[in-house]
PDB file of C-alpha atoms in Angstrom:
ATOM      1  CA  TYR A  17      95.998-195.274 144.505  1.00 64.00           C
ATOM      2  CA  ASP A  18      97.414-193.327 147.418  1.00 73.00           C
ATOM      3  CA  LEU A  19      96.610-189.654 147.321  1.00 72.00           C
ATOM      4  CA  GLU A  20      98.179-187.252 149.766  1.00 70.00           C
ATOM      5  CA  ILE A  21      96.467-183.926 150.290  1.00 71.00           C
ATOM      6  CA  PRO A  22      98.671-181.581 152.298  1.00 64.00           C
ATOM      7  CA  ASP A  23      97.076-179.568 155.084  1.00 67.00           C
ATOM      8  CA  PHE A  24      98.631-176.188 154.352  1.00 59.00           C
ATOM      9  CA  GLY A  25      96.960-174.693 157.423  1.00 59.00           C
ATOM     10  CA  ARG A  26      98.879-176.960 159.798  1.00 65.00           C
ATOM     11  CA  ALA A  27     102.340-176.445 158.319  1.00 69.00           C
ATOM     12  CA  LYS A  28     104.274-173.451 159.586  1.00 77.00           C
ATOM     13  CA  LEU A  29     105.348-172.672 156.033  1.00 83.00           C
ATOM     14  CA  ALA A  30     104.130-174.248 152.777  1.00 85.00           C
ATOM     15  CA  LEU A  31     104.014-173.496 149.064  1.00 89.00           C
ATOM     16  CA  SER A  32     101.467-174.526 146.450  1.00 90.00           C
ATOM     17  CA  GLY A  33     102.363-175.726 142.993  1.00 91.00           C
ATOM     18  CA  VAL A  34     103.532-173.118 140.489  1.00 95.00           C
ATOM     19  CA  VAL A  35     101.241-171.982 137.669  1.00 93.00           C
ATOM     20  CA  LEU A  36     102.816-170.557 134.520  1.00 93.00           C
ATOM     21  CA  THR A  37     101.457-168.679 131.575  1.00 91.00           C
ATOM     22  CA  SER A  38     102.937-166.499 128.885  1.00 91.00           C
ATOM     23  CA  SER A  39     101.999-163.558 126.757  1.00 87.00           C
ATOM     24  CA  ALA A  40     101.274-165.982 123.885  1.00 87.00           C
ATOM     25  CA  ALA A  41      98.829-168.057 125.965  1.00 84.00           C
ATOM     26  CA  ALA A  42      96.196-165.324 125.700  1.00 75.00           C
ATOM     27  CA  ALA A  43      95.794-166.264 122.024  1.00 76.00           C
ATOM     28  CA  ARG A  44      94.887-169.875 122.864  1.00 73.00           C
ATOM     29  CA  VAL A  45      91.320-170.995 123.461  1.00 67.00           C
ATOM     30  CA  THR A  46      90.552-171.981 127.065  1.00 67.00           C
ATOM     31  CA  PRO A  47      87.191-173.712 127.662  1.00 70.00           C
ATOM     32  CA  ALA A  48      86.627-172.702 131.289  1.00 68.00           C
ATOM     33  CA  ALA A  49      88.862-170.261 133.068  1.00 70.00           C
ATOM     34  CA  ASP A  50      89.557-170.718 136.777  1.00 76.00           C
ATOM     35  CA  PRO A  51      87.852-167.695 138.397  1.00 76.00           C
ATOM     36  CA  HIS A  52      90.606-167.445 141.020  1.00 77.00           C
ATOM     37  CA  LEU A  53      93.343-167.245 138.388  1.00 80.00           C
ATOM     38  CA  VAL A  54      91.495-164.847 136.076  1.00 76.00           C
ATOM     39  CA  ASP A  55      92.286-161.983 138.445  1.00 79.00           C
ATOM     40  CA  ALA A  56      95.780-163.227 139.303  1.00 82.00           C
ATOM     41  CA  MET A  57      97.248-163.889 135.853  1.00 83.00           C
ATOM     42  CA  PRO A  58      97.301-161.974 132.558  1.00 80.00           C
ATOM     43  CA  ALA A  59      96.391-165.069 130.499  1.00 85.00           C
ATOM     44  CA  PRO A  60      95.040-168.588 131.082  1.00 83.00           C
ATOM     45  CA  PRO A  61      97.454-171.086 132.689  1.00 86.00           C
ATOM     46  CA  SER A  62      99.589-172.994 130.232  1.00 87.00           C
ATOM     47  CA  THR A  63     101.063-176.476 130.269  1.00 87.00           C
ATOM     48  CA  ALA A  64     103.668-175.332 127.741  1.00 89.00           C
ATOM     49  CA  ARG A  65     107.216-175.333 129.040  1.00 94.00           C
ATOM     50  CA  SER A  66     108.888-174.070 125.888  1.00 94.00           C
ATOM     51  CA  PHE A  67     108.618-170.345 125.242  1.00 94.00           C
ATOM     52  CA  ASP A  68     109.830-167.919 122.603  1.00 94.00           C
ATOM     53  CA  ARG A  69     112.252-165.132 123.555  1.00 93.00           C
ATOM     54  CA  ALA A  70     109.603-162.583 122.541  1.00 92.00           C
ATOM     55  CA  GLU A  71     107.249-163.861 125.250  1.00 94.00           C
ATOM     56  CA  THR A  72     106.865-162.718 128.837  1.00 93.00           C
ATOM     57  CA  LEU A  73     106.447-165.408 131.468  1.00 95.00           C
ATOM     58  CA  ALA A  74     103.901-164.888 134.259  1.00 93.00           C
ATOM     59  CA  VAL A  75     104.200-166.882 137.492  1.00 95.00           C
ATOM     60  CA  TYR A  76     101.639-167.558 140.221  1.00 93.00           C
ATOM     61  CA  ALA A  77     101.840-169.613 143.406  1.00 93.00           C
ATOM     62  CA  GLU A  78     100.506-169.331 146.942  1.00 90.00           C
ATOM     63  CA  ALA A  79     102.616-169.290 150.075  1.00 88.00           C
ATOM     64  CA  TYR A  80     100.929-170.466 153.263  1.00 84.00           C
ATOM     65  CA  HIS A  81     102.175-169.041 156.531  1.00 76.00           C
ATOM     66  CA  GLY A  82     100.496-171.497 158.899  1.00 69.00           C
ATOM     67  CA  ARG A  83      99.163-171.301 162.399  1.00 62.00           C
ATOM     68  CA  GLY A  84     101.753-171.369 165.142  1.00 60.00           C
ATOM     69  CA  ASN A  85     104.337-169.537 163.073  1.00 58.00           C
ATOM     70  CA  SER A  86     105.663-166.785 165.298  1.00 58.00           C
ATOM     71  CA  ASP A  87     107.338-164.983 162.375  1.00 58.00           C
ATOM     72  CA  PRO A  88     105.105-162.292 160.873  1.00 67.00           C
ATOM     73  CA  THR A  89     107.329-161.797 157.794  1.00 81.00           C
ATOM     74  CA  VAL A  90     108.155-164.077 154.883  1.00 85.00           C
ATOM     75  CA  ARG A  91     110.476-163.469 151.934  1.00 90.00           C
ATOM     76  CA  LEU A  92     109.097-164.480 148.532  1.00 92.00           C
ATOM     77  CA  ARG A  93     111.798-165.048 145.929  1.00 94.00           C
ATOM     78  CA  THR A  94     111.398-165.950 142.244  1.00 96.00           C
ATOM     79  CA  ARG A  95     114.498-166.826 140.233  1.00 97.00           C
ATOM     80  CA  VAL A  96     115.425-168.027 136.785  1.00 97.00           C
ATOM     81  CA  GLN A  97     118.549-170.155 136.783  1.00 97.00           C
ATOM     82  CA  GLY A  98     120.500-171.867 134.042  1.00 95.00           C
ATOM     83  CA  ALA A  99     119.490-175.543 134.099  1.00 95.00           C
ATOM     84  CA  THR A 100     123.058-176.844 133.993  1.00 94.00           C
ATOM     85  CA  THR A 101     125.019-174.019 135.616  1.00 94.00           C
ATOM     86  CA  ARG A 102     122.384-173.008 138.212  1.00 94.00           C
ATOM     87  CA  GLN A 103     123.620-169.455 137.685  1.00 96.00           C
ATOM     88  CA  THR A 104     120.885-167.004 138.703  1.00 96.00           C
ATOM     89  CA  LEU A 105     119.927-164.804 135.761  1.00 96.00           C
ATOM     90  CA  VAL A 106     116.723-163.244 137.141  1.00 96.00           C
ATOM     91  CA  ASP A 107     116.164-162.646 140.861  1.00 96.00           C
ATOM     92  CA  LEU A 108     112.974-161.029 142.207  1.00 96.00           C
ATOM     93  CA  THR A 109     112.397-160.665 145.957  1.00 94.00           C
ATOM     94  CA  ASP A 110     109.412-159.426 147.958  1.00 91.00           C
ATOM     95  CA  ASP A 111     109.089-159.330 151.764  1.00 88.00           C
ATOM     96  CA  ARG A 112     105.543-159.723 153.090  1.00 82.00           C
ATOM     97  CA  GLN A 113     103.968-159.204 156.492  1.00 77.00           C
ATOM     98  CA  SER A 114     101.342-161.740 157.563  1.00 64.00           C
ATOM     99  CA  GLY A 115      98.964-158.934 158.459  1.00 58.00           C
ATOM    100  CA  GLY A 116      97.550-160.835 161.407  1.00 55.00           C
ATOM    101  CA  ALA A 117      98.477-161.506 164.981  1.00 51.00           C
ATOM    102  CA  SER A 118     101.558-163.562 165.706  1.00 53.00           C
ATOM    103  CA  GLY A 119     100.697-167.232 165.281  1.00 53.00           C
ATOM    104  CA  SER A 120      97.813-166.582 162.870  1.00 58.00           C
ATOM    105  CA  GLN A 121      97.487-168.107 159.412  1.00 71.00           C
ATOM    106  CA  ALA A 122      98.141-166.076 156.226  1.00 77.00           C
ATOM    107  CA  THR A 123      98.176-166.733 152.486  1.00 83.00           C
ATOM    108  CA  HIS A 124     100.449-164.746 150.191  1.00 86.00           C
ATOM    109  CA  ALA A 125     100.126-164.659 146.409  1.00 89.00           C
ATOM    110  CA  VAL A 126     103.507-165.111 144.775  1.00 91.00           C
ATOM    111  CA  THR A 127     103.424-163.363 141.411  1.00 92.00           C
ATOM    112  CA  ALA A 128     106.151-162.438 138.981  1.00 93.00           C
ATOM    113  CA  THR A 129     106.443-161.253 135.413  1.00 94.00           C
ATOM    114  CA  ILE A 130     109.620-162.247 133.608  1.00 95.00           C
ATOM    115  CA  PRO A 131     110.449-160.998 130.088  1.00 95.00           C
ATOM    116  CA  LEU A 132     112.413-163.710 128.272  1.00 95.00           C
ATOM    117  CA  LYS A 133     114.038-161.383 125.700  1.00 94.00           C
ATOM    118  CA  ASP A 134     117.369-161.268 127.548  1.00 93.00           C
ATOM    119  CA  LEU A 135     117.684-165.051 127.986  1.00 95.00           C
ATOM    120  CA  GLU A 136     119.645-167.057 125.463  1.00 95.00           C
ATOM    121  CA  PRO A 137     117.906-170.076 123.916  1.00 96.00           C
ATOM    122  CA  GLY A 138     118.283-173.145 126.114  1.00 96.00           C
ATOM    123  CA  PRO A 139     117.085-174.898 129.278  1.00 97.00           C
ATOM    124  CA  TYR A 140     116.279-173.033 132.507  1.00 98.00           C
ATOM    125  CA  VAL A 141     114.781-173.628 135.927  1.00 98.00           C
ATOM    126  CA  LEU A 142     112.225-171.324 137.494  1.00 97.00           C
ATOM    127  CA  ARG A 143     112.606-171.479 141.268  1.00 97.00           C
ATOM    128  CA  VAL A 144     110.093-170.038 143.739  1.00 96.00           C
ATOM    129  CA  ASP A 145     111.246-169.845 147.381  1.00 95.00           C
ATOM    130  CA  VAL A 146     109.392-168.797 150.512  1.00 92.00           C
ATOM    131  CA  THR A 147     111.596-168.162 153.540  1.00 91.00           C
ATOM    132  CA  SER A 148     110.714-167.317 157.126  1.00 84.00           C
ATOM    133  CA  THR A 149     112.756-164.228 157.982  1.00 82.00           C
ATOM    134  CA  ASN A 150     112.676-165.257 161.640  1.00 79.00           C
ATOM    135  CA  ASN A 151     114.204-168.745 161.544  1.00 79.00           C
ATOM    136  CA  GLY A 152     115.337-169.215 157.934  1.00 83.00           C
ATOM    137  CA  ASP A 153     112.976-172.130 157.197  1.00 85.00           C
ATOM    138  CA  THR A 154     112.518-172.351 153.418  1.00 91.00           C
ATOM    139  CA  VAL A 155     110.155-174.187 151.103  1.00 92.00           C
ATOM    140  CA  PHE A 156     110.533-174.088 147.325  1.00 95.00           C
ATOM    141  CA  ARG A 157     109.260-175.367 144.009  1.00 95.00           C
ATOM    142  CA  GLU A 158     111.188-175.694 140.771  1.00 96.00           C
ATOM    143  CA  VAL A 159     109.787-175.797 137.240  1.00 97.00           C
ATOM    144  CA  PRO A 160     112.042-176.592 134.286  1.00 97.00           C
ATOM    145  CA  PHE A 161     111.374-174.664 131.081  1.00 97.00           C
ATOM    146  CA  GLU A 162     113.052-173.867 127.791  1.00 97.00           C
ATOM    147  CA  VAL A 163     113.566-170.725 125.788  1.00 96.00           C
ATOM    148  CA  ALA A 164     113.200-171.741 122.146  1.00 92.00           C
ATOM    149  CA  SER A 165     115.859-170.832 119.622  1.00 77.00           C
ATOM    150  CA  ALA A 166     113.460-169.699 116.902  1.00 63.00           C
ATOM    151  CA  THR A 167     110.062-168.091 116.710  1.00 57.00           C
ATOM    152  CA  ARG A 168     107.375-170.750 116.725  1.00 52.00           C
ATOM    153  CA  PRO A 169     104.311-170.509 114.473  1.00 53.00           C
TER     154      PRO A 169
END
C-alpha cells in the first residue's frame, strides 16, 4: 500500500484532520485517552457523526504555519453549513499571530464549541478553514455530520 505522510513543516500553510466530540461522548468508555487531546477537548474523540440537538459539538484541529511563510497572521474559521444548501448557519473566526519571527514555523490549535440546539434535524457540513491574511492562501477540511430528529437512547 502507498502511504503518504505530509510534511507539515515544509508547507507554508497546512491543516491536520478534524477531531470531533460531543457532550454525550463523556459518558462513553474510552480505553486509552490521547494525552494531547485530554487537555484540548472536553470529552474523548468520537467517531459518531450523528448527534442529538441537546448535544454540544467540540472541534479540534491543528493549523501549521510553515517555514518560509512571510505572513505572521492566520485566520482560523469554523463553520456549520447546510449539507445541500451550503448556507452558513454558524460562523466562528479567530485571527492568530505566529508569535515567532517572520518565516518561522508555528502551530495553532483550532478549537470550537458549537451548541446544536438551534439547528434543525438534518445533514450538515462542518468546515474548518485556515487562511493566510497576507496572500489569501487557504486550506480547509470538511466533515459531514447529522443532527438527529429525536433523542437517542
